[in-house]
Coordinates of C-alpha atoms and ligand atoms in Angstrom, one line a residue:
X286 CA 106.7 95.5 80.1
X287 CA 104.3 97.9 81.7
X288 CA 104.4 99.3 85.1
X289 CA 101.7 99.5 87.8
X290 CA 101.5 102.8 90.0
X291 CA 103.7 101.3 92.7
X292 CA 106.4 100.3 90.4
X293 CA 106.2 103.7 88.6
X294 CA 106.9 105.6 91.9
X295 CA 109.6 103.1 93.2
X296 CA 111.5 103.1 90.0
X297 CA 111.6 106.9 89.9
X298 CA 112.8 107.1 93.3
X299 CA 115.1 103.8 93.4
X300 CA 118.6 104.3 94.9
X301 CA 119.7 100.6 95.3
X302 CA 118.3 97.4 94.9
X303 CA 116.2 95.5 92.1
X304 CA 112.6 95.6 92.0
X305 CA 111.9 92.0 92.5
X306 CA 109.3 91.2 95.1
X307 CA 111.1 90.1 98.5
X308 CA 114.4 91.9 97.5
X309 CA 115.5 94.8 99.6
X310 CA 115.4 98.2 97.7
X311 CA 116.2 101.7 98.7
X312 CA 114.3 104.6 97.6
X313 CA 114.9 108.3 98.0
X314 CA 112.2 110.1 100.2
X315 CA 110.6 113.4 99.1
X316 CA 108.5 114.2 102.3
X317 CA 108.4 113.1 106.0
X318 CA 106.1 113.4 108.7
X319 CA 106.1 112.7 112.4
X320 CA 103.5 112.9 115.1
X321 CA 104.3 113.8 118.8
X322 CA 104.0 110.3 120.2
X323 CA 106.9 109.1 117.7
X324 CA 108.4 112.5 117.0
X325 CA 110.3 113.3 120.2
X326 CA 112.3 110.1 119.8
X327 CA 112.7 110.6 115.9
X328 CA 114.2 114.1 116.6
X329 CA 116.5 113.1 119.3
X330 CA 117.7 110.6 116.8
X331 CA 118.0 113.2 114.1
X332 CA 119.9 115.3 116.5
X333 CA 122.4 112.3 117.2
X334 CA 123.1 112.3 113.4
X335 CA 124.9 115.7 113.5
X336 CA 123.5 117.4 110.5
X337 CA 122.5 121.1 110.5
X338 CA 119.2 120.9 108.6
X339 CA 116.8 118.3 106.9
X340 CA 117.6 117.4 103.5
X341 CA 114.1 116.3 102.4
X342 CA 112.0 118.5 100.1
X343 CA 109.5 118.9 102.9
X344 CA 109.3 117.5 106.6
X345 CA 106.3 118.2 108.8
X346 CA 106.2 117.6 112.6
X347 CA 102.6 117.3 113.9
X348 CA 101.0 117.4 117.3
X349 CA 97.7 115.4 117.5
X350 CA 98.1 112.3 119.8
X351 CA 98.7 113.6 123.1
X352 CA 97.1 117.1 123.5
X353 CA 95.9 116.5 127.0
X354 CA 98.0 118.6 129.4
X355 CA 97.4 117.2 132.9
X356 CA 100.9 117.6 133.8
X357 CA 104.0 119.6 132.6
X358 CA 105.1 116.4 130.3
X359 CA 103.2 117.0 127.2
X360 CA 103.5 120.9 127.2
X361 CA 107.3 120.5 127.6
X362 CA 107.4 117.9 124.8
X363 CA 105.4 120.3 122.3
X364 CA 107.8 123.0 123.1
X365 CA 110.7 120.6 122.4
X366 CA 109.0 119.6 119.1
X367 CA 108.4 123.2 118.1
X368 CA 112.1 124.4 118.8
X369 CA 113.7 121.6 117.1
X370 CA 111.5 121.8 113.9
X371 CA 112.7 125.5 113.9
X372 CA 116.3 124.7 114.3
X373 CA 116.2 121.8 111.5
X374 CA 114.0 123.3 109.0
X375 CA 110.8 121.4 109.7
X376 CA 107.2 122.8 109.5
X377 CA 105.5 122.7 112.8
X378 CA 101.8 121.8 113.0
X379 CA 100.7 123.2 116.2
X380 CA 98.4 121.3 118.6
X381 CA 94.5 122.0 117.4
X382 CA 95.5 122.2 113.7
X383 CA 94.5 118.5 113.3
X384 CA 95.4 114.8 112.7
X385 CA 98.6 114.3 110.9
X386 CA 97.2 112.3 108.2
X387 CA 94.2 114.2 107.6
X388 CA 96.0 117.7 107.7
X389 CA 98.9 116.2 105.3
X390 CA 96.5 115.1 102.6
X391 CA 94.8 118.3 102.8
X392 CA 97.9 120.5 102.7
X393 CA 101.1 118.7 101.5
X394 CA 100.6 115.4 99.8
X395 CA 101.6 115.2 96.4
X396 CA 100.9 112.6 93.7
X397 CA 104.0 110.5 92.5
X398 CA 106.0 111.6 95.5
X399 CA 107.4 109.4 98.2
X400 CA 106.3 110.2 101.9
X401 CA 107.7 108.4 104.8
X402 CA 105.9 108.9 108.2
X403 CA 106.6 107.8 111.7
X404 CA 103.1 106.7 112.0
X405 CA 101.6 103.4 110.6
X406 CA 98.6 105.1 108.9
X407 CA 101.0 107.4 106.7
X408 CA 99.5 105.4 103.7
X409 CA 96.4 107.8 104.1
X410 CA 98.3 110.0 101.5
X411 CA 98.1 107.1 98.9
X412 CA 94.5 108.6 98.5
X413 CA 96.0 111.3 96.2
X414 CA 98.6 108.9 94.7
X415 CA 101.7 109.5 96.8
X416 CA 103.6 106.4 97.7
X417 CA 103.3 106.9 101.5
X418 CA 104.8 104.4 104.0
X419 CA 104.8 104.2 107.7
X420 CA 108.1 103.4 109.4
X421 CA 109.9 103.8 112.6
X422 CA 110.9 107.3 114.1
X423 CA 114.6 106.4 113.5
X424 CA 114.0 105.4 109.7
X425 CA 112.3 108.8 109.4
X426 CA 115.2 110.5 111.1
X427 CA 117.6 108.9 108.5
X428 CA 115.4 110.1 105.7
X429 CA 115.2 113.6 107.1
X430 CA 119.0 113.2 107.1
X431 CA 119.0 112.6 103.5
X432 CA 119.5 108.8 103.8
X433 CA 117.4 106.3 101.4
X434 CA 114.7 104.2 103.0
X435 CA 115.2 100.4 102.9
X436 CA 112.4 98.0 102.5
X437 CA 111.8 94.8 100.9
X438 CA 110.2 95.3 97.6
X439 CA 106.4 94.4 97.8
X440 CA 104.4 92.3 95.5
X441 CA 101.4 94.6 94.2
X442 CA 97.9 93.6 94.5
X443 CA 95.4 95.0 92.2
X444 CA 91.9 95.7 93.7
X445 CA 89.4 96.4 91.0
X446 CA 86.2 98.7 92.3
X447 CA 83.4 98.1 89.8
X448 CA 80.3 100.2 89.6
X449 CA 79.1 102.7 92.3
X450 CA 78.1 102.3 96.1
X451 CA 74.4 102.1 97.0
X452 CA 73.1 105.0 99.1
X453 CA 74.1 104.7 102.7
X454 CA 77.2 102.5 102.0
X455 CA 80.5 104.2 102.2
X456 CA 84.3 104.1 101.8
X457 CA 84.5 102.6 105.1
X458 CA 82.5 99.5 103.9
X459 CA 84.9 99.1 101.0
X460 CA 88.0 98.8 103.2
X461 CA 86.1 96.5 105.7
X462 CA 85.2 94.4 102.9
X463 CA 88.9 94.1 101.7
X464 CA 89.8 93.4 105.3
X465 CA 87.2 90.6 105.6
X466 CA 88.6 89.1 102.4
X467 CA 92.1 89.3 103.0
X468 CA 92.5 89.4 106.9
X469 CA 94.9 91.4 109.1
X470 CA 97.8 89.3 107.7
X471 CA 96.5 89.5 104.0
X472 CA 98.6 92.7 103.0
X473 CA 101.8 91.8 104.6
X474 CA 104.7 92.4 102.0
X475 CA 102.3 93.9 99.4
X476 CA 101.1 97.1 98.2
X477 CA 97.4 97.3 97.4
X478 CA 96.7 99.5 94.4
X479 CA 93.3 100.5 93.5
X480 CA 91.8 100.6 90.1
X481 CA 88.5 99.9 88.0
X482 CA 85.8 102.1 87.0
X483 CA 84.4 102.6 90.4
X484 CA 87.6 104.5 91.4
X485 CA 86.0 107.8 89.6
X486 CA 83.0 107.5 91.8
X487 CA 85.2 108.1 95.0
X488 CA 86.5 111.5 96.3
X489 CA 90.1 112.0 97.6
X490 CA 89.0 111.8 101.2
X491 CA 87.0 108.6 100.5
X492 CA 90.1 107.2 98.8
X493 CA 92.1 108.2 101.9
X494 CA 89.9 106.5 104.1
X495 CA 90.6 103.3 102.2
X496 CA 94.3 103.7 102.0
X497 CA 94.5 104.6 105.7
X498 CA 93.0 101.5 106.7
X499 CA 95.2 99.5 104.5
X500 CA 97.4 99.7 107.5
X501 CA 95.3 97.1 109.1
X502 CA 96.0 94.7 106.1
X503 CA 99.5 94.8 107.2
X504 CA 100.2 96.3 103.7
X505 CA 103.3 98.2 103.0
X506 CA 101.0 100.9 101.6
X507 CA 97.8 101.3 99.4
X508 CA 97.5 103.8 96.4
X509 CA 95.0 105.2 94.1
X510 CA 95.7 106.6 90.6
X511 CA 96.0 110.3 90.4
X512 CA 93.2 111.3 88.0
X513 CA 90.7 114.4 87.4
X514 CA 89.2 113.7 91.0
X515 CA 92.7 114.3 92.3
X516 CA 93.2 117.4 90.2
X517 CA 90.0 118.7 91.4
X518 CA 90.7 118.2 95.2
X519 CA 94.0 119.6 94.9
X520 CA 92.7 122.7 93.1
X521 CA 90.0 123.1 95.9
X522 CA 92.9 123.2 98.3
X523 CA 94.6 125.8 96.3
X524 CA 97.4 123.2 95.2
X525 CA 96.5 122.7 91.5
X526 CA 100.1 123.2 90.6
X527 CA 101.0 119.9 92.6
X528 CA 98.9 117.7 90.5
X529 CA 100.4 115.2 88.0
X530 CA 98.6 112.3 86.3
X531 CA 99.6 108.9 87.6
X532 CA 97.9 105.9 86.0
X533 CA 99.2 102.4 85.7
X534 CA 100.3 101.2 82.2
X535 CA 97.7 99.4 80.5
X536 CA 99.5 96.1 80.4
X537 CA 100.7 96.5 83.9
X538 CA 100.9 93.3 85.8
X539 CA 99.9 92.4 89.4
X540 CA 100.6 89.3 91.8
X541 CA 96.9 89.2 92.5
X542 CA 93.7 90.9 91.2
X543 CA 90.7 91.2 93.6
X544 CA 87.3 92.3 92.2
X545 CA 84.7 94.3 94.2
X546 CA 81.2 95.0 93.0
X547 CA 80.5 98.3 95.0
X548 CA 76.9 98.2 94.3
X549 CA 76.5 94.7 96.2
X550 CA 78.2 96.1 99.4
X551 CA 76.2 96.9 102.4
X552 CA 76.9 98.6 105.7
X553 CA 79.6 96.8 107.5
X554 CA 81.1 96.6 111.0
X555 CA 84.5 95.0 112.6
X556 CA 83.5 93.3 115.7
X557 CA 85.7 93.0 118.8
X558 CA 88.7 92.7 118.9
X559 CA 90.4 92.8 115.4
X560 CA 89.5 94.9 112.2
X561 CA 89.2 92.0 110.1
X562 CA 86.3 90.4 112.2
X563 CA 83.8 92.0 109.7
X564 CA 80.1 91.3 109.5
X565 CA 77.4 93.1 108.0
X566 CA 75.5 95.4 110.4
X567 CA 72.4 93.4 109.9
X568 CA 74.3 90.1 110.8
X569 CA 75.9 91.6 113.9
X570 CA 72.4 92.4 115.1
X571 CA 70.9 95.4 117.3
X572 CA 73.6 95.3 120.0
X573 CA 72.9 97.9 122.7
X574 CA 75.6 100.6 122.7
X575 CA 77.0 102.9 125.4
X576 CA 79.3 105.1 123.2
X577 CA 79.5 106.3 119.7
X578 CA 82.9 108.0 118.8
X579 CA 83.3 109.7 115.5
X580 CA 86.7 110.9 114.1
X581 CA 90.0 109.6 113.7
X582 CA 92.5 109.9 110.6
X583 CA 90.1 107.2 108.9
X584 CA 86.7 109.1 109.1
X585 CA 86.8 112.8 109.9
X586 CA 86.7 114.3 106.6
X587 CA 84.4 117.3 105.7
X588 CA 82.0 114.9 103.9
X589 CA 82.3 112.3 106.6
X590 CA 81.1 114.7 109.4
X591 CA 78.6 116.5 107.1
X592 CA 76.8 113.3 106.6
X593 CA 76.9 112.5 110.2
X594 CA 75.5 116.2 110.8
X595 CA 72.8 115.7 108.2
X596 CA 71.6 112.4 110.0
X597 CA 71.6 114.1 113.4
X598 CA 69.9 117.2 112.2
X599 CA 66.8 117.6 114.0
X600 CA 67.2 114.4 116.0
X601 CA 68.5 113.6 119.5
X602 CA 71.4 111.3 120.6
X603 CA 69.8 108.5 122.5
X604 CA 69.8 109.0 126.4
X605 CA 71.8 105.9 126.9
X606 CA 74.6 106.9 124.4
X607 CA 77.6 109.3 124.8
X608 CA 78.4 110.6 121.3
X609 CA 81.8 112.1 121.0
X610 CA 82.8 113.7 117.7
X611 CA 86.7 115.0 117.0
X612 CA 86.9 116.6 113.6
X613 CA 90.1 115.5 111.7
X614 CA 91.3 119.0 110.9
X615 CA 90.9 122.7 111.7
X616 CA 89.8 123.2 108.2
X617 CA 87.1 120.7 108.5
X618 CA 86.1 122.2 111.8
X619 CA 86.0 125.8 110.7
X620 CA 83.8 124.6 107.7
X621 CA 81.2 122.9 110.1
X622 CA 81.3 125.9 112.2
X623 CA 80.7 128.3 109.1
X624 CA 77.7 126.4 107.4
X625 CA 75.6 125.5 110.6
X626 CA 76.4 121.8 110.7
X627 CA 78.3 122.1 114.1
X628 CA 75.2 123.7 115.6
X629 CA 73.2 120.7 114.3
X630 CA 75.8 118.4 116.1
X631 CA 75.7 120.3 119.3
X632 CA 71.9 120.6 119.4
X633 CA 71.6 116.8 118.9
X634 CA 73.6 116.2 122.0
X635 CA 77.1 115.4 120.7
X636 CA 80.2 116.3 122.8
X637 CA 82.6 117.9 120.5
X638 CA 86.3 117.3 120.9
X639 CA 89.5 119.3 119.7
X640 CA 91.0 118.2 116.3
X641 CA 93.3 115.4 117.4
X642 CA 93.4 111.6 117.7
X643 CA 91.6 111.7 121.2
X644 CA 89.8 108.7 121.9
X645 CA 91.4 106.8 119.0
X646 CA 94.6 106.4 121.0
X647 CA 93.1 106.1 124.3
X648 CA 93.6 109.8 125.2
X649 CA 90.3 110.2 127.1
X650 CA 86.7 109.1 126.4
X651 CA 87.2 105.5 127.6
X652 CA 84.0 103.6 127.4
X653 CA 82.5 102.3 130.6
X654 CA 83.6 99.1 132.0
X655 CA 82.1 96.3 130.0
X656 CA 80.6 98.9 127.5
X657 CA 80.1 98.7 123.9
X658 CA 81.5 101.6 121.8
X659 CA 80.8 101.9 118.1
X660 CA 83.9 104.0 116.4
X661 CA 84.7 105.2 113.1
X662 CA 88.4 104.5 113.7
X663 CA 90.7 101.9 112.3
X664 CA 91.7 99.8 115.3
X665 CA 89.4 97.8 117.9
X666 CA 92.3 96.1 119.8
X667 CA 91.4 95.1 123.1
X668 CA 92.2 97.8 125.6
X669 CA 93.1 100.2 123.0
X670 CA 90.0 102.5 124.1
X671 CA 91.4 102.7 127.5
X672 CA 88.8 100.2 129.0
X673 CA 90.3 96.7 129.2
X674 CA 86.9 94.7 129.0
X675 CA 84.9 97.4 126.5
X676 CA 83.7 95.8 123.2
X677 CA 84.7 98.1 120.2
X678 CA 83.0 97.9 116.8
X679 CA 84.6 99.7 113.9
X680 CA 81.9 101.2 111.3
X681 CA 81.3 103.9 108.9
X682 CA 80.2 107.5 110.0
X683 CA 76.8 106.8 108.7
X684 CA 76.3 103.5 110.8
X685 CA 77.9 105.5 113.7
X686 CA 75.4 108.2 113.5
X687 CA 72.4 105.9 113.2
X688 CA 73.4 104.0 116.1
X689 CA 73.9 107.1 118.2
X690 CA 70.3 108.1 117.5
X691 CA 68.8 104.7 118.2
X692 CA 71.0 103.4 121.0
X693 CA 71.8 100.2 119.3
X694 CA 74.1 99.0 116.4
X695 CA 71.9 100.4 113.4
X696 CA 71.7 100.1 109.8
X697 CA 71.6 103.6 108.3
X698 CA 69.5 102.2 105.4
X699 CA 66.6 102.2 107.9
X700 CA 66.9 106.0 108.6
X701 CA 65.2 107.8 105.7
X702 CA 66.0 109.1 102.3
X703 CA 69.7 109.1 101.1
X704 CA 71.7 112.3 101.9
X705 CA 73.8 113.8 99.1
X706 CA 76.9 115.5 100.5
X707 CA 79.7 116.4 98.1
X708 CA 83.1 118.3 98.6
X709 CA 83.1 121.9 97.9
X710 CA 84.6 123.5 94.7
X711 CA 87.2 125.3 97.2
X712 CA 88.2 124.8 100.8
X713 CA 88.7 127.6 103.1
X714 CA 92.7 127.5 103.3
X715 CA 94.4 128.9 106.3
X716 CA 97.8 127.8 107.2
X717 CA 98.1 130.0 110.3
X718 CA 98.6 127.0 112.8
X719 CA 101.7 125.9 110.8
X720 CA 104.9 127.4 112.1
X721 CA 107.2 127.5 109.2
X722 CA 110.8 127.4 110.1
X723 CA 113.5 130.2 109.7
X724 CA 115.9 130.3 106.7
X725 CA 118.8 129.9 109.2
X726 CA 118.1 127.8 112.3
X727 CA 121.4 127.8 113.7
X728 CA 120.8 130.2 116.6
X729 CA 117.6 128.4 117.6
X730 CA 117.8 127.2 121.2
X731 CA 116.2 123.7 121.6
X732 CA 113.9 123.7 124.6
X733 CA 114.5 120.5 126.7
X734 CA 112.2 120.0 129.8
X735 CA 112.9 117.4 132.4
X736 CA 110.7 114.9 130.5
X737 CA 113.2 114.8 127.6
X738 CA 115.7 112.0 128.6
X739 CA 118.8 111.2 126.8
X740 CA 118.5 108.6 124.1
X741 CA 119.3 105.1 125.0
X742 CA 121.6 103.3 122.3
X743 CA 122.0 99.4 122.1
X744 CA 125.1 97.7 122.4
X745 CA 126.5 95.4 119.6
X746 CA 125.5 91.9 120.5
X747 CA 127.8 89.1 121.7
X748 CA 128.9 86.3 119.2
X749 CA 126.6 83.9 120.8
X750 CA 123.5 85.3 122.5
X751 CA 123.0 83.3 125.8
X752 CA 119.6 84.4 127.6
X753 CA 116.6 83.0 129.0
X754 CA 112.9 83.3 127.2
X755 CA 111.5 86.2 129.3
X756 CA 108.2 85.9 127.7
X757 CA 106.2 83.5 125.4
X758 CA 103.3 85.1 123.8
X759 CA 100.4 84.0 121.4
X760 CA 99.6 85.1 118.0
X761 CA 98.8 88.7 117.2
X762 CA 100.6 90.5 119.8
X763 CA 100.2 94.1 118.9
X764 CA 102.4 97.2 119.6
X765 CA 99.8 98.1 122.1
X766 CA 100.6 94.9 124.1
X767 CA 104.2 95.7 124.0
X768 CA 104.2 99.5 124.8
X769 CA 100.7 100.4 125.9
X770 CA 98.9 103.6 124.4
X771 CA 96.8 105.8 126.6
X772 CA 96.8 108.8 128.8
X773 CA 98.9 107.1 131.3
X774 CA 101.8 106.0 129.1
X775 CA 102.0 108.8 126.3
X776 CA 103.5 111.4 128.5
X777 CA 106.6 109.1 129.1
X778 CA 107.4 108.6 125.4
X779 CA 110.6 110.4 125.5
X780 CA 111.6 109.0 128.9
X781 CA 112.5 105.4 127.9
X782 CA 113.7 104.2 131.4
X783 CA 110.1 105.3 132.9
X784 CA 108.1 103.8 129.8
X785 CA 110.1 100.5 129.8
X786 CA 108.7 99.8 133.2
X787 CA 105.2 99.2 131.5
X788 CA 106.3 97.1 128.8
X789 CA 103.8 94.0 128.2
X790 CA 102.1 95.3 131.2
X791 CA 98.6 94.0 130.1
X792 CA 100.4 90.6 129.1
X793 CA 102.6 89.8 132.0
X794 CA 103.0 92.6 134.5
X795 CA 106.3 91.1 135.7
X796 CA 108.0 91.2 132.6
X797 CA 110.1 94.4 133.0
X798 CA 111.3 93.3 136.4
X799 CA 112.1 89.7 135.2
X800 CA 113.9 91.3 132.1
X801 CA 115.8 93.7 134.2
X802 CA 116.8 91.1 136.6
X803 CA 118.1 88.7 133.8
X804 CA 120.2 91.3 132.2
X805 CA 119.5 90.0 128.9
X806 CA 116.7 88.0 127.6
X807 CA 114.7 86.5 124.5
X808 CA 111.0 86.7 123.7
X809 CA 109.2 84.0 121.7
X810 CA 106.1 85.0 119.9
X811 CA 103.4 83.6 117.7
X812 CA 102.0 84.8 114.3
X813 CA 101.9 88.6 113.3
X814 CA 104.2 89.5 116.1
X815 CA 104.3 93.4 116.6
X816 CA 101.2 94.1 114.5
X817 CA 99.5 97.5 114.9
X818 CA 101.3 100.9 114.9
X819 CA 104.8 102.1 113.9
X820 CA 105.6 102.7 117.6
X821 CA 109.2 102.3 117.9
X822 CA 108.9 102.3 121.7
X823 CA 107.7 98.8 121.2
X824 CA 111.4 97.9 120.3
X825 CA 113.0 100.5 122.3
X826 CA 111.7 99.6 125.4
X827 CA 112.4 95.8 125.3
X828 CA 115.8 96.9 124.1
X829 CA 116.4 98.9 127.1
X830 CA 115.3 96.1 129.3
X831 CA 117.9 93.6 127.8
X832 CA 115.9 91.8 125.1
X833 CA 118.6 90.7 122.3
X834 CA 116.2 88.6 120.2
X835 CA 112.5 87.8 119.2
X836 CA 111.9 84.5 118.0
X837 CA 108.3 84.4 116.3
X838 CA 106.1 82.5 113.7
X839 CA 105.8 85.8 111.6
X840 CA 106.3 89.6 112.2
X841 CA 104.5 92.5 111.2
X842 CA 106.6 94.6 108.7
X843 CA 107.1 97.9 110.5
X844 CA 107.9 96.2 114.0
X845 CA 110.4 93.8 112.4
X846 CA 112.2 96.8 110.9
X847 CA 112.0 98.6 114.4
X848 CA 113.8 95.5 116.1
X849 CA 116.5 95.5 113.7
X850 CA 116.9 99.3 114.1
X851 CA 117.3 98.9 117.7
X852 CA 119.7 95.9 117.6
X853 CA 117.2 93.1 118.4
X854 CA 117.4 90.1 116.2
X855 CA 114.0 89.2 114.6
X856 CA 114.1 85.5 114.0
X857 CA 111.3 83.2 112.6
X858 CA 111.0 79.6 113.2
X859 CA 112.0 77.5 110.2
X860 CA 109.6 74.8 111.6
X861 CA 106.6 76.4 113.4
X862 CA 106.1 73.3 115.5
X863 CA 109.3 74.3 117.4
X864 CA 107.5 77.0 119.2
X865 CA 105.6 74.4 121.0
X866 CA 109.0 73.0 122.4
X867 CA 110.0 76.1 124.1
X868 CA 108.6 77.3 127.4
X869 CA 109.1 80.7 129.2
X870 CA 112.3 80.3 131.4
X871 CA 114.2 78.0 129.0
X872 CA 117.7 79.2 128.4
X873 CA 118.6 79.5 124.7
X874 CA 121.8 80.0 122.9
X875 CA 121.8 81.8 119.6
X876 CA 125.0 81.2 117.7
X877 CA 124.8 84.7 115.9
X878 CA 128.2 84.8 114.1
X879 CA 128.2 81.3 112.8
X880 CA 124.8 81.8 111.5
X881 CA 124.3 85.5 110.2
X882 CA 126.0 84.7 107.0
X883 CA 123.7 81.7 106.5
X884 CA 120.0 81.6 105.8
X885 CA 119.5 79.8 109.1
X886 CA 120.8 80.2 112.5
X887 CA 121.0 77.2 114.9
X888 CA 119.6 77.8 118.4
X889 CA 120.2 75.4 121.3
X890 CA 117.7 75.1 123.9
X891 CA 120.0 74.4 126.8
X892 CA 117.3 73.9 129.2
X893 CA 115.7 70.9 127.4
X894 CA 118.7 69.6 125.4
X895 CA 117.8 70.0 121.6
X896 CA 118.8 72.3 118.8
X897 CA 116.3 74.1 116.2
X898 CA 116.7 76.2 113.2
X899 CA 115.5 79.7 112.9
X900 CA 115.7 82.3 109.9
X901 CA 116.8 85.8 110.1
X902 CA 115.8 86.9 106.6
X903 CA 118.2 90.1 107.0
X904 CA 119.6 91.7 104.0
X905 CA 123.4 92.3 104.2
X906 CA 122.7 95.7 105.3
X907 CA 120.4 94.8 108.1
X908 CA 123.1 92.3 109.3
X909 CA 125.5 95.1 109.6
X910 CA 123.1 97.1 111.3
X911 CA 122.6 94.3 114.0
X912 CA 126.3 94.0 114.2
X913 CA 126.8 97.6 114.8
X914 CA 124.1 97.7 117.5
X915 CA 121.6 99.3 115.8
X916 CA 120.6 101.8 112.8
X917 CA 122.0 104.9 114.6
X918 CA 125.3 103.5 115.4
X919 CA 125.4 102.0 111.8
X920 CA 124.7 105.3 110.4
X921 CA 127.2 107.0 112.4
X922 CA 129.9 104.5 111.2
X923 CA 128.9 105.0 107.7
X924 CA 129.3 108.8 108.1
X925 CA 132.8 108.5 109.3
X926 CA 133.8 106.0 106.4
Ligands
SF4_1119 FE1 95.7 109.3 115.4 FE2 94.1 107.1 115.6 FE3 95.1 108.0 113.3 FE4 96.8 106.9 114.8 S1 95.0 105.8 114.0 S2 97.1 108.8 113.6 S3 96.0 107.6 117.0 S4 93.8 109.1 114.6

């Protein structure tokens, strides 16, 4: 039987397991990437594994999240990352070189390879036909040490793109349409594979916008074929030798097929506070806007920013709007500077930020209180902007630019004649902001400032977990809720004792204190618990505070893996109605050893005197990881066998 794209790459990298949806498989990883917010922890974990050098074909450590240096912490972390990269054979991308996914797409992503990244938007590289998956830092550390990556074989969904986009409608509108149809839960346990005649009309950066925001569907990854468009992009980056054609077999099968007529799409917007709360710009209406932010790994490519520059040229940003623009990479920034587009942006009144995540991760440019911000980013969770009561709308660069001029949410089709911006035949390649590692890193001294604290490790669990429910949450708890992002918290990312004090701060400010006082505890959650980023701090901090299990109606994939990797049991209600029978403060007994070998585990609510069932869904390997007290302990045990 023919294979689809995902099956082709997985079968070529398969180390263990059968490619049956839902079954655990293990694949060999060719490339890894980390960013600074997840990287410090990933490299501490790599160091703890005791190998002399990474065993991947290519590993890159980017600094893009936390580039503000208002204290010594970030600067110290950057030095740590730089020195440990040199020691272990990792390419270091200096602050200012750009956002990890944009830069990786430009310089390193290769069709047909596997990429594991300690960042949930790693699927951006699916734009060139790489199988690119976001994971926790510990899983990335294991891959760097030469270990396989384990995940449940996803079902593959085909999205057929037909025809061509109308003027002023862009790739962002395609992925917003997919989000509108499938919702933020619709991609869980799935790979989204794009095909159809419309694919050929989309450039690689446009494809990457779509695969990037597939993360918001909860999908394992998203992927485009590698075709002549891919070949031209790689050639323009001086990387023609890396191109291979990668197409699904004509008789490939899919779990589901979705058809989108590109010509019928119109400019869309995701309204507060979820990326799937999608409406047309016209339906959303002319909402007064305080801030427009353009950039992020979703929408800061050369063509994105050239379109913005063309719209702004000869115009002025509305006096009530603050327009901030962060180019996605130094390559893009240089091109805008060289061709005059940067001058057009500045003349119009844009505030130019450095090439980094910036406002997307809440590092500066928080909107005013109660303000409205239109952003070209991928997430609009409440509070992520840095302003708790801000209303964030997600839109294309074209919508954002039109909005910046008018001062209200605007359909760019009202502007004037369409603009035609295409990719150049060659990009100015300058890898001068990468630091390539020496052949022999054995003499490199790792720089460890006072902000780098020792790695906390979980303990193996008791046979029966007896603990109170410290917190009961609703649906769609994000990793931002669990371990907040933003300028106040990111400097603490390599200091778990300090960061843990802020766990669930916006949900229940007493959580950390109560968990610490209880010694051990349980969290009860609703649907889609842990959605959002790959941030393993969202598992590490609760683990540090003594959380032993999370019982939820359902979990987001990466967070569930992170919980297992840090020795926290992720359990789902067999009967979701049992959620309503538990309150915060109830004492629960989880009979782990009796239940782990079965599908279901019995949980007794000691306070209310009833027993209910939960499913663990753990593979035999994951069960061993839990019993070992986490993946790092397990990996060490395996190494000494
Ligand atoms: Fe950076 Fe935002 Fe992309 Fe995350 S989603 S990598 S914070 S730009």
